[in-house]
Structures are given as C-alpha cells and as structure tokens.
Tab-separated table of C-alpha atoms in Angstrom:
chain	number	residue	atom	x	y	z
A	1	MET	CA	-186.428	-99.725	-14.017
A	2	GLN	CA	-188.070	-100.791	-10.766
A	3	ARG	CA	-184.668	-101.880	-9.435
A	4	ARG	CA	-183.181	-98.508	-10.283
A	5	HIS	CA	-186.024	-96.701	-8.544
A	6	ALA	CA	-185.518	-98.908	-5.495
A	7	LEU	CA	-181.808	-98.053	-5.487
A	8	VAL	CA	-182.614	-94.321	-5.732
A	9	VAL	CA	-185.081	-94.532	-2.862
A	10	GLY	CA	-182.649	-96.637	-0.828
A	11	GLN	CA	-179.749	-94.241	-1.408
A	12	LEU	CA	-181.728	-91.104	-0.573
A	13	THR	CA	-183.346	-92.740	2.453
A	14	GLY	CA	-180.017	-93.978	3.777
A	15	VAL	CA	-178.370	-90.586	3.355
A	16	TRP	CA	-181.355	-88.807	4.912
A	17	LEU	CA	-181.320	-91.160	7.923
A	18	LEU	CA	-177.601	-90.616	8.380
A	19	GLY	CA	-178.097	-86.868	8.453
A	20	SER	CA	-181.246	-86.914	10.592
A	21	ALA	CA	-180.139	-89.367	13.263
A	22	GLY	CA	-176.372	-89.450	12.913
A	23	LEU	CA	-175.478	-85.789	12.678
A	24	PRO	CA	-177.281	-84.583	15.845
A	25	SER	CA	-175.790	-87.561	17.710
A	26	ALA	CA	-172.334	-86.689	16.378
A	27	VAL	CA	-172.725	-83.085	17.505
A	28	GLY	CA	-173.676	-84.331	20.957
A	29	VAL	CA	-170.547	-86.482	21.157
A	30	VAL	CA	-168.302	-83.578	20.180
A	31	LEU	CA	-170.000	-81.229	22.682
A	32	VAL	CA	-169.579	-83.710	25.526
A	33	ALA	CA	-165.881	-84.013	24.733
A	34	ALA	CA	-165.549	-80.217	24.535
A	35	PHE	CA	-167.302	-79.619	27.872
A	36	ALA	CA	-165.071	-82.249	29.466
A	37	ARG	CA	-162.147	-79.988	28.486
A	38	SER	CA	-160.241	-82.960	27.184
A	39	THR	CA	-158.250	-82.222	24.057
A	40	ALA	CA	-157.528	-85.902	23.548
A	41	GLY	CA	-161.210	-86.751	24.000
A	42	LEU	CA	-162.190	-84.060	21.522
A	43	VAL	CA	-159.707	-85.329	18.916
A	44	VAL	CA	-160.716	-88.956	19.410
A	45	GLY	CA	-164.429	-88.095	19.385
A	46	GLY	CA	-164.076	-86.058	16.199
A	47	ALA	CA	-162.077	-88.820	14.505
A	48	VAL	CA	-164.654	-91.472	15.462
A	49	VAL	CA	-167.529	-89.327	14.180
A	50	ALA	CA	-165.772	-88.535	10.877
A	51	GLY	CA	-164.759	-92.166	10.405
A	52	THR	CA	-168.285	-93.415	11.097
A	53	PHE	CA	-169.803	-91.009	8.586
A	54	LEU	CA	-167.287	-91.906	5.906
A	55	LEU	CA	-167.827	-95.621	6.460
A	56	VAL	CA	-171.642	-95.403	6.412
A	57	LEU	CA	-171.635	-93.250	3.271
A	58	TRP	CA	-169.214	-95.652	1.622
A	59	LEU	CA	-171.525	-98.574	2.398
A	60	ILE	CA	-174.516	-96.620	1.054
A	61	VAL	CA	-172.859	-95.764	-2.258
A	62	LYS	CA	-171.471	-99.295	-2.661
A	63	ALA	CA	-174.949	-100.753	-2.154
A	64	THR	CA	-176.637	-98.265	-4.499
A	65	ALA	CA	-173.833	-97.559	-6.987
A	66	PRO	CA	-175.938	-97.904	-10.175
A	67	ALA	CA	-178.225	-95.075	-8.996
A	68	SER	CA	-175.469	-92.422	-9.031
A	69	VAL	CA	-173.398	-90.900	-11.808
A	70	LEU	CA	-170.375	-91.365	-9.520
A	71	GLY	CA	-171.042	-94.993	-8.633
A	72	GLY	CA	-169.180	-96.641	-11.514
A	73	THR	CA	-165.660	-96.888	-10.053
A	74	THR	CA	-164.049	-96.880	-6.640
A	75	GLY	CA	-162.420	-93.506	-7.256
A	76	ARG	CA	-165.725	-91.923	-8.301
A	77	GLN	CA	-167.418	-93.457	-5.259
A	78	VAL	CA	-164.820	-91.828	-3.017
A	79	TRP	CA	-165.641	-88.504	-4.624
A	80	TRP	CA	-169.345	-89.168	-4.010
A	81	VAL	CA	-168.675	-89.816	-0.315
A	82	LEU	CA	-166.603	-86.626	0.037
A	83	LEU	CA	-169.084	-84.480	-1.888
A	84	VAL	CA	-172.137	-85.709	0.049
A	85	LEU	CA	-170.376	-85.392	3.388
A	86	GLY	CA	-168.727	-82.029	2.695
A	87	PHE	CA	-171.619	-80.226	1.046
A	88	GLY	CA	-174.146	-81.930	3.323
A	89	VAL	CA	-172.420	-80.738	6.494
A	90	ALA	CA	-171.889	-77.252	5.034
A	91	LEU	CA	-175.541	-76.913	4.001
A	92	TRP	CA	-176.698	-78.360	7.326
A	93	GLY	CA	-174.640	-75.810	9.272
A	94	PHE	CA	-175.819	-72.966	7.040
A	95	GLY	CA	-179.450	-74.019	7.417
A	96	TRP	CA	-179.156	-74.395	11.183
A	97	ALA	CA	-177.674	-70.898	11.597
A	98	LEU	CA	-180.116	-69.330	9.121
A	99	THR	CA	-183.258	-70.797	10.712
A	100	ASP	CA	-182.059	-69.818	14.178
A	101	GLU	CA	-181.301	-66.228	13.146
A	102	ALA	CA	-184.626	-65.978	11.300
A	103	GLY	CA	-186.446	-67.220	14.414
A	104	LEU	CA	-188.050	-70.220	12.673
A	105	GLY	CA	-187.539	-72.408	15.743
A	106	VAL	CA	-186.324	-75.518	13.915
A	107	SER	CA	-183.477	-76.219	16.330
A	108	ARG	CA	-185.823	-75.917	19.327
A	109	ASN	CA	-188.205	-78.599	18.041
A	110	GLY	CA	-186.897	-82.172	18.297
A	111	ALA	CA	-189.183	-83.560	15.580
A	112	LEU	CA	-188.308	-80.790	13.113
A	113	THR	CA	-184.602	-81.233	13.873
A	114	LEU	CA	-184.765	-84.949	13.054
A	115	LEU	CA	-186.804	-84.296	9.916
A	116	CYS	CA	-184.737	-81.431	8.538
A	117	SER	CA	-181.194	-82.509	9.472
A	118	GLY	CA	-181.090	-85.140	6.747
A	119	ILE	CA	-182.542	-83.001	3.973
A	120	PRO	CA	-179.234	-81.295	2.927
A	121	PHE	CA	-177.496	-84.677	2.557
A	122	ALA	CA	-180.416	-86.168	0.580
A	123	LEU	CA	-180.518	-83.161	-1.763
A	124	VAL	CA	-176.754	-83.312	-2.424
A	125	ALA	CA	-177.068	-87.038	-3.155
A	126	GLY	CA	-180.086	-86.257	-5.380
A	127	VAL	CA	-178.004	-83.857	-7.482
A	128	LEU	CA	-175.554	-86.755	-8.105
A	129	LEU	CA	-178.215	-89.276	-9.187
A	130	ARG	CA	-178.553	-90.588	-12.743
A	131	GLY	CA	-181.169	-88.883	-14.911
A	132	TRP	CA	-181.526	-85.160	-15.471
A	133	PRO	CA	-185.166	-84.882	-14.310
A	134	ILE	CA	-184.412	-86.091	-10.798
A	135	ARG	CA	-181.126	-84.158	-10.620
A	136	LEU	CA	-182.826	-80.927	-11.703
A	137	THR	CA	-185.620	-81.585	-9.199
A	138	ALA	CA	-183.104	-81.990	-6.357
A	139	ALA	CA	-181.153	-78.904	-7.435
A	140	GLY	CA	-184.332	-76.853	-7.783
A	141	THR	CA	-185.557	-77.968	-4.362
A	142	LEU	CA	-182.213	-77.026	-2.833
A	143	VAL	CA	-182.272	-73.581	-4.458
A	144	ALA	CA	-185.920	-73.050	-3.421
A	145	LEU	CA	-185.192	-73.949	0.209
A	146	VAL	CA	-182.187	-71.636	0.374
A	147	ALA	CA	-184.175	-68.812	-1.260
A	148	ALA	CA	-187.080	-69.303	1.161
A	149	GLY	CA	-184.658	-69.246	4.085
A	150	LEU	CA	-183.039	-66.024	2.847
A	151	VAL	CA	-186.462	-64.376	2.443
A	152	ALA	CA	-187.414	-65.429	5.981
A	153	LEU	CA	-184.090	-64.085	7.250
A	154	ALA	CA	-184.535	-60.738	5.496
A	155	ARG	CA	-188.038	-60.329	6.949
A	156	SER	CA	-187.101	-61.403	10.461
A	157	ALA	CA	-186.438	-58.990	13.314
A	158	PRO	CA	-182.983	-58.971	14.921
A	159	ALA	CA	-182.800	-60.594	18.333
A	160	LEU	CA	-183.527	-58.169	21.149
A	161	PRO	CA	-180.772	-57.558	23.687
A	162	PRO	CA	-181.402	-58.901	27.196
A	163	VAL	CA	-183.612	-56.691	29.324
A	164	ALA	CA	-182.180	-55.611	32.667
A	165	ALA	CA	-184.118	-56.853	35.678
A	166	LEU	CA	-186.345	-54.303	37.380
A	167	PRO	CA	-185.796	-53.790	41.110
A	168	ASP	CA	-188.255	-55.438	43.507
A	169	ASP	CA	-188.453	-52.215	45.559
A	170	PRO	CA	-188.609	-49.318	43.078
A	171	PRO	CA	-187.269	-45.952	44.230
A	172	TYR	CA	-189.652	-43.183	45.161
A	173	VAL	CA	-189.848	-40.387	42.607
A	174	VAL	CA	-191.460	-36.964	42.654
A	175	SER	CA	-191.809	-33.754	40.680
A	176	ILE	CA	-190.955	-30.601	42.653
A	177	PRO	CA	-192.009	-27.171	41.335
A	178	GLY	CA	-189.010	-24.946	40.646
A	179	TYR	CA	-186.589	-27.867	40.894
A	180	ARG	CA	-185.140	-30.460	38.556
A	181	PRO	CA	-183.489	-33.795	39.373
A	182	THR	CA	-179.767	-34.031	38.750
A	183	ASP	CA	-180.440	-37.492	37.269
A	184	PRO	CA	-182.889	-36.936	34.363
A	185	SER	CA	-183.181	-40.622	33.461
A	186	PHE	CA	-186.683	-41.004	34.962
A	187	GLY	CA	-188.087	-38.454	32.562
A	188	GLY	CA	-186.433	-35.100	33.154
A	189	VAL	CA	-189.007	-33.532	35.499
A	190	VAL	CA	-189.706	-36.566	37.674
A	191	GLY	CA	-186.748	-37.929	39.605
A	192	THR	CA	-185.288	-39.152	42.844
A	193	ARG	CA	-182.418	-38.289	45.189
A	194	THR	CA	-180.822	-34.892	44.457
A	195	PHE	CA	-182.871	-31.933	43.149
A	196	THR	CA	-181.479	-28.471	42.411
A	197	PRO	CA	-183.265	-25.204	41.541
A	198	THR	CA	-184.113	-24.759	37.876
A	199	ASP	CA	-182.884	-21.147	38.146
A	200	PRO	CA	-179.059	-21.211	38.505
A	201	ALA	CA	-179.181	-17.755	40.103
A	202	ALA	CA	-181.021	-19.283	43.077
A	203	ILE	CA	-177.990	-21.417	43.954
A	204	PRO	CA	-175.522	-19.632	46.267
A	205	GLN	CA	-172.033	-19.516	44.852
A	206	LEU	CA	-169.365	-21.524	46.626
A	207	ARG	CA	-167.226	-19.354	48.902
A	208	TRP	CA	-164.001	-20.210	50.689
A	209	ILE	CA	-160.644	-18.730	51.645
A	210	THR	CA	-157.517	-20.872	51.700
A	211	VAL	CA	-154.394	-20.086	53.734
A	212	VAL	CA	-151.359	-22.043	52.512
A	213	ALA	CA	-147.671	-21.530	53.368
A	214	TYR	CA	-144.748	-22.086	50.954
A	215	ALA	CA	-140.987	-22.084	51.521
A	216	ARG	CA	-139.298	-18.976	50.051
A	217	GLN	CA	-136.356	-21.037	48.814
A	218	TYR	CA	-138.619	-22.394	46.087
A	219	ALA	CA	-140.052	-19.016	45.103
A	220	VAL	CA	-139.633	-17.409	41.711
A	221	THR	CA	-139.232	-13.728	40.926
A	222	ASP	CA	-141.545	-12.334	38.302
A	223	PRO	CA	-141.141	-8.960	36.582
A	224	GLY	CA	-143.421	-6.115	37.437
A	225	PRO	CA	-145.421	-5.756	40.649
A	226	CYS	CA	-145.720	-9.515	41.304
A	227	GLY	CA	-142.100	-9.830	42.438
A	228	GLU	CA	-141.347	-12.855	44.589
A	229	THR	CA	-144.025	-15.502	44.116
A	230	ALA	CA	-144.622	-18.955	45.629
A	231	TYR	CA	-143.936	-21.394	42.796
A	232	ASP	CA	-146.784	-23.879	43.523
A	233	SER	CA	-149.306	-21.245	44.553
A	234	SER	CA	-152.769	-21.103	42.999
A	235	LEU	CA	-151.846	-17.501	42.149
A	236	ARG	CA	-148.547	-18.363	40.471
A	237	ILE	CA	-149.947	-17.213	37.129
A	238	ALA	CA	-151.924	-14.072	37.919
A	239	GLU	CA	-152.271	-10.421	37.051
A	240	CYS	CA	-150.667	-8.362	39.790
A	241	THR	CA	-151.649	-4.880	40.929
A	242	ALA	CA	-149.592	-2.870	43.426
A	243	GLU	CA	-151.786	-1.140	46.006
A	244	PRO	CA	-150.869	2.271	47.524
A	245	ASP	CA	-149.637	0.814	50.813
A	246	GLY	CA	-147.332	-1.675	49.098
A	247	TRP	CA	-149.570	-4.746	49.165
A	248	VAL	CA	-149.827	-6.658	45.882
A	249	TYR	CA	-153.241	-7.883	44.738
A	250	ARG	CA	-153.121	-10.981	42.525
A	251	ARG	CA	-155.984	-12.043	40.241
A	252	GLY	CA	-155.839	-15.405	38.484
A	253	VAL	CA	-158.285	-17.171	36.178
A	254	VAL	CA	-160.152	-18.924	39.007
A	255	GLU	CA	-158.919	-17.367	42.266
A	256	HIS	CA	-157.614	-14.041	43.541
A	257	GLY	CA	-155.979	-12.887	46.742
A	258	TYR	CA	-152.789	-11.791	48.478
A	259	GLN	CA	-149.369	-13.152	49.428
A	260	ILE	CA	-147.805	-12.384	52.810
A	261	THR	CA	-144.100	-12.757	53.627
A	262	SER	CA	-143.256	-14.152	57.079
A	263	GLY	CA	-139.553	-14.826	57.531
A	264	GLN	CA	-138.582	-17.630	55.166
A	265	THR	CA	-142.214	-18.413	54.356
A	266	LEU	CA	-144.639	-17.064	51.771
A	267	VAL	CA	-148.292	-17.341	52.848
A	268	VAL	CA	-150.942	-17.196	50.124
A	269	VAL	CA	-154.484	-16.151	51.050
A	270	ALA	CA	-156.816	-16.830	48.113
A	271	GLY	CA	-160.422	-17.502	47.241
A	272	PRO	CA	-162.766	-17.641	44.228
A	273	HIS	CA	-163.732	-14.406	42.546
A	274	VAL	CA	-167.106	-14.408	44.313
A	275	VAL	CA	-165.292	-13.653	47.586
A	276	ASP	CA	-164.863	-9.873	47.882
A	277	ARG	CA	-161.346	-8.540	47.402
A	278	GLN	CA	-161.513	-6.537	50.631
A	279	VAL	CA	-162.574	-9.670	52.551
A	280	LEU	CA	-159.449	-11.442	51.295
A	281	ARG	CA	-157.234	-8.457	52.180
A	282	ALA	CA	-158.686	-8.307	55.697
A	283	ALA	CA	-158.124	-12.059	56.136
A	284	ALA	CA	-154.542	-11.714	54.891
A	285	ALA	CA	-153.945	-9.028	57.521
A	286	THR	CA	-154.685	-11.585	60.266
A	287	VAL	CA	-152.230	-14.242	59.030
A	288	HIS	CA	-150.022	-15.640	61.808
A	289	PRO	CA	-148.132	-18.853	62.614
A	290	ALA	CA	-150.513	-21.294	64.281
A	291	SER	CA	-150.024	-21.749	68.004
A	292	PRO	CA	-149.806	-25.239	69.547
A	293	ALA	CA	-153.352	-24.833	70.862
A	294	GLU	CA	-154.649	-23.860	67.410
A	295	LEU	CA	-152.849	-26.801	65.798
A	296	THR	CA	-154.372	-29.203	68.335
A	297	ALA	CA	-157.846	-27.745	67.819
A	298	LEU	CA	-157.722	-28.679	64.126
A	299	SER	CA	-155.868	-31.981	64.687
A	300	PHE	CA	-152.634	-30.964	62.960
A	301	GLU	CA	-150.568	-32.886	65.601
A	302	GLU	CA	-146.982	-31.632	65.514
A	303	GLN	CA	-147.200	-30.432	61.911
A	304	GLN	CA	-144.979	-27.417	61.334
A	305	GLY	CA	-145.283	-24.434	58.999
A	306	ILE	CA	-149.052	-24.005	59.357
A	307	PHE	CA	-150.446	-20.467	59.340
A	308	PHE	CA	-153.892	-19.391	60.476
A	309	ALA	CA	-156.111	-16.459	59.539
A	310	SER	CA	-159.599	-15.292	60.428
A	311	SER	CA	-162.512	-13.533	58.782
A	312	PRO	CA	-165.948	-12.507	60.139
A	313	GLY	CA	-168.635	-15.015	59.152
A	314	TYR	CA	-166.101	-17.767	58.404
A	315	ILE	CA	-164.891	-20.755	60.417
A	316	LEU	CA	-161.586	-22.594	60.096
A	317	ARG	CA	-161.328	-26.096	58.660
A	318	LYS	CA	-158.311	-28.309	58.208
A	319	GLN	CA	-157.075	-28.728	54.627
A	320	GLY	CA	-154.998	-31.737	53.682
A	321	ILE	CA	-153.537	-31.087	50.215
A	322	PRO	CA	-151.809	-28.730	50.066
A	323	PRO	CA	-151.494	-28.617	53.890
A	324	GLY	CA	-153.065	-25.515	55.342
A	325	VAL	CA	-156.420	-24.205	56.498
A	326	ARG	CA	-159.628	-23.298	54.742
A	327	LEU	CA	-162.112	-20.704	55.922
A	328	GLU	CA	-165.711	-21.605	55.098
A	329	PRO	CA	-168.942	-19.646	55.723
A	330	SER	CA	-170.235	-20.334	59.227
A	331	ASP	CA	-173.841	-19.954	58.084
A	332	PRO	CA	-175.042	-23.247	56.477
A	333	ALA	CA	-177.540	-21.199	54.453
A	334	ALA	CA	-174.666	-19.594	52.562
A	335	SER	CA	-173.568	-22.823	50.850
A	336	PRO	CA	-174.931	-24.302	47.599
A	337	GLN	CA	-176.205	-27.284	49.624
A	338	SER	CA	-178.611	-24.956	51.404
A	339	VAL	CA	-180.985	-25.011	48.409
A	340	VAL	CA	-180.611	-28.705	47.466
A	341	ILE	CA	-183.416	-31.241	48.082
A	342	ASP	CA	-182.815	-34.956	48.623
A	343	VAL	CA	-185.705	-37.424	48.170
A	344	PHE	CA	-185.073	-41.047	49.125
A	345	SER	CA	-186.475	-44.007	51.049
A	346	ASP	CA	-185.078	-46.544	53.479
A	347	LEU	CA	-186.235	-49.338	55.762
A	348	SER	CA	-184.749	-47.967	58.974
A	349	GLU	CA	-186.981	-48.015	62.031
A	350	ASP	CA	-185.099	-45.064	63.540
A	351	THR	CA	-186.200	-42.229	61.266
A	352	CYS	CA	-185.080	-39.474	63.614
A	353	GLY	CA	-181.581	-40.553	64.725
A	354	ALA	CA	-179.552	-37.572	65.976
A	355	ALA	CA	-181.995	-35.071	64.437
A	356	THR	CA	-184.753	-33.140	66.213
A	357	CYS	CA	-188.179	-34.458	65.186
A	358	THR	CA	-191.733	-33.190	65.563
A	359	SER	CA	-194.876	-35.134	64.629
A	360	GLU	CA	-197.382	-33.361	62.393
A	361	PRO	CA	-200.865	-34.329	61.137
A	362	GLY	CA	-201.159	-36.807	58.255
A	363	GLY	CA	-198.466	-39.161	59.498
A	364	LEU	CA	-195.693	-36.659	58.759
A	365	LEU	CA	-192.571	-36.262	60.863
A	366	TYR	CA	-190.705	-32.944	60.620
A	367	ARG	CA	-186.976	-33.640	60.927
A	368	ARG	CA	-184.258	-31.020	61.474
A	369	THR	CA	-180.468	-31.268	61.770
A	370	GLU	CA	-177.775	-28.615	62.034
A	371	ASP	CA	-177.817	-27.860	58.294
A	372	THR	CA	-180.895	-29.674	56.867
A	373	HIS	CA	-184.612	-29.969	57.492
A	374	GLY	CA	-187.497	-31.814	55.921
A	375	TYR	CA	-190.189	-34.458	56.293
A	376	VAL	CA	-190.462	-38.198	56.690
A	377	ILE	CA	-193.585	-40.241	55.973
A	378	ALA	CA	-194.182	-44.001	56.233
A	379	ARG	CA	-195.225	-45.726	52.989
A	380	GLY	CA	-195.848	-49.405	53.666
A	381	HIS	CA	-192.619	-50.958	54.904
A	382	ALA	CA	-190.527	-47.978	53.712
A	383	ASN	CA	-189.938	-44.492	55.076
A	384	VAL	CA	-189.856	-41.725	52.469
A	385	TYR	CA	-187.691	-38.671	53.149
A	386	ALA	CA	-187.813	-35.223	51.560
A	387	MET	CA	-184.868	-33.386	53.123
A	388	GLY	CA	-183.462	-30.048	52.041
A	389	GLY	CA	-180.996	-27.336	52.944
A	390	LEU	CA	-181.982	-24.597	55.364
A	391	ARG	CA	-182.992	-22.193	52.576
A	392	VAL	CA	-185.539	-24.622	51.102
A	393	ASP	CA	-189.140	-23.713	51.901
A	394	LYS	CA	-190.645	-25.967	54.575
A	395	ALA	CA	-193.997	-26.217	52.784
A	396	LEU	CA	-192.258	-27.300	49.581
A	397	LEU	CA	-190.508	-30.148	51.417
A	398	ARG	CA	-193.792	-31.177	53.048
A	399	GLN	CA	-195.555	-31.407	49.696
A	400	ALA	CA	-192.615	-33.319	48.164
A	401	ALA	CA	-192.865	-35.941	50.907
A	402	LEU	CA	-196.606	-36.300	50.318
A	403	ASP	CA	-196.266	-36.469	46.520
A	404	ALA	CA	-193.410	-38.992	46.402
A	405	ARG	CA	-194.515	-42.319	44.884
A	406	PRO	CA	-192.903	-45.537	43.633
A	407	ALA	CA	-191.526	-45.233	40.105
A	408	THR	CA	-193.695	-46.835	37.428
A	409	GLU	CA	-192.439	-49.692	35.263
A	410	ASP	CA	-192.033	-47.343	32.282
A	411	GLU	CA	-190.028	-44.890	34.392
A	412	LEU	CA	-187.831	-47.694	35.710
A	413	ARG	CA	-187.126	-49.019	32.221
A	414	ARG	CA	-186.301	-45.487	31.063
A	415	SER	CA	-183.861	-45.084	33.952
A	416	LEU	CA	-181.977	-48.319	33.335
A	417	PRO	CA	-178.767	-48.125	31.317
A	418	PRO	CA	-179.122	-49.272	27.709
A	419	PRO	CA	-178.218	-52.933	27.199
A	420	PRO	CA	-174.930	-53.656	25.501
A	421	PRO	CA	-175.299	-54.019	21.730
A	422	LEU	CA	-175.432	-57.573	20.457
A	423	SER	CA	-172.360	-58.655	18.564
A	424	LYS	CA	-172.854	-59.142	14.849
A	425	ASN	CA	-172.511	-62.693	13.521
A	426	ALA	CA	-172.349	-63.857	9.924
A	427	MET	CA	-176.120	-64.346	9.681
A	428	SER	CA	-176.989	-60.953	11.139
A	429	ARG	CA	-174.588	-59.328	8.676
A	430	LEU	CA	-176.223	-61.359	5.876
A	431	ARG	CA	-179.623	-60.060	6.990
A	432	ASP	CA	-178.335	-56.491	6.853
A	433	TRP	CA	-176.933	-57.102	3.363
A	434	LEU	CA	-180.251	-58.617	2.145
A	435	ARG	CA	-182.112	-55.576	3.395
A	436	GLY	CA	-179.732	-53.336	1.494
C-alpha cells in the first residue's frame, strides 16, 4: 500500500513539475522561433518541444505504471501519455485565457504561473489513477476549479478600451451669450474655434451672381417660353416666364436668373433666390465680352469666351469651374462670415501681423483687419484670440477674450473621439453568454 501511495505521489508530482516548469519554457521556445520569423525554426522548435513532452510523460508512466488504470500494457500507456498531454494542454490554455479575461492576474505573477501551470496535467493524471476515491477527488477538483473560474469570469468587468492621450496644451474654450460652437463636443455651450449665432435669422444669407458663357452649338430647345437653353447651365431645368419686353426669367430649385444671347454664345446670369430678381435682370443688362484689360485684371491670361457684368454693391471675382466670373457683395458685413466668431490660441510673438492693433487696459490688444476685428490677450506662454466678423459686437468679443480658459480634463475627455471597440474573443463571448 505504501509503495502504491509513493507511486501515486511520484506520478502526480512528476506530471505537475512537467507542466509547471516545462510548459512555460516550451512556450518561450516557440515564441522565440516565431519572433525570429523562421518557419524552419518554428517547426523544429515545436517538434523538439512535443518530443520532449512525450518522452518525459512516457518515462513517468513507465516508472509509475501500477498507479494508473492505463499502466498495464504498452498500448494503454501510450493512451495515458496522449490523454495527459492533450487534455493537460487544452485545460492549461483554457485556464490561462479564462484567468486573463477575468482579470485574476495569474499570468502576470511568476510564482502563480509556476504553481498553476502544472495543475491541469496533475488533475488529468489523477482522473486516470487506480481507485475511485482518488479519481473522483481529482475529477471533482477539476470541475470545482472550472466552475470557480467561470463564476469569476461572469462577475468580471470587460477590459476597458485604451484611453486617448490628453494634449499637453489644452485648447482655450469659452461660452459666448447668443452664440453656439459649431463643434459641440466640449459640452454644447462651451467650445472653441468657430461660433455662430444661435438665431439662424441673425446670419446673413449668402449672396452671389455668376456670369458664365456657353457655346450655342450645345444648346437645347425647350418648349414654351424657355426656348433655346444652355445645356450645362444651372438654369437648365427651370420654370420660365416671358416678360413683356421679351426677356425670359428662369427660376430653378436653387438659383434663378436670365440668359443673354451674344452671337454664338449663351451667357447665363444667375444667383440664389435671396438675390432680388430685378438685381439679376439689371446685371444681365450689363453683360459684355471681357476686354483684354478686364481679363488681365482678374488673371484670366489669354482665356477666351469670358463675359463680364456689373451690379451696384458687388465686386467681380474670378471663377474657375465653370470658367466665368462671380459677383460678390463688396461690403464684408453682408456675408455670413460677418457674424462668425473664432476663438483660438497660438504661440506666435507677432500677434498683430498685417492687422491694425490698439492696446487697451487689462493687457488686451484690439486687432482689426479688412473684414475682421477682435481682441488678443496673453495667457502664460500663449496668446488667446477672440476674432469676429465686422457685424459682431466689439464688447462681446472683448468679454470672450477675457472669459476664454483652458479646457478642463473632463471637457477634453468629452471632446475626444470614442475609442475603437475592442474585438470580441472567445472568452469575452463566453462571459456574455454566462451573463445571459
């Protein structure tokens, strides 16, 4: 009896030592071969590891054959070796993944790794020992450990995704009465960079008049008052109304205007609906082929087929696609940008640049350009700007510059994009299943 007990202890100890010391070493060998990117090294390393395990297990079962129900013959001993190795490795891998996913920290502790790595092999060998009491004890221990691991997994919290790094120099944010930031990620009311009025009616509508010429050879003839129409015109699909003097007014979904015939050219004068119909008609009445001096003034350089027009309160700009000209309001206060506020900071020592600047009490610098004005104030090593269009109240910009402050940590974290979701592995899906 004492000899049998000694064989049992010897077999379980040998198997446990093989799993505790041999398996982590074997994993290290395989990883080194994998990182070396050597297929031959990986194959050879894997073969050496598998061969070593099979040999050691064979020696263990040969030396302790009477202790196992599979130790009587060579064939049964081979089955013992395969069962202990196969189930031992499978249970070891399952336990490693489960404890990692449950956050138990076994794999991060060297002593626990050495202690626990051999347990699956010893328990599988225990199930194959002679005598039902010890076999049931090993099986019960195995079931209890797996159940405890599953409970720990079900109660564990999923791993948090990586947190994006916060900037060393946070942006300056502010809340401006009557305005909202176009980027609401800092909290909706508080923001940085571009601010627009909360009342859409306070934003001037965009106005322009385009003058574009088209070859008549590509025109189409529509029924009714539209008649001959430039095929690629913005007014190609429009409702047409004949006016008493023979002009044809065209109203599309987005734009409206007139078409003028000049020799073999059709010239379309159009603008958004906010531009008055009579303004477009008056501009169309001034359409004429651009002179060499006019072409040079807008840098058209030898480009042919360009027509110009004029309208009070508008200035000409070059338009690239389609080639032509664009009349825009000459008053900067008439554009939507005239009511926009921009709050930002920089490290430049030249805060004035090409602008006109005036120092004011409290360390403020009033800064004005052709179409913007606002304030600059030094905050440590940074200069904070609150610049706005010409229709923005000067006092409002002054207060925005004074109120601007570095974003808090909570505001920064709120503004960062959400981290990418973690990919689901087998253990995380098992946790979800356990939780129902």
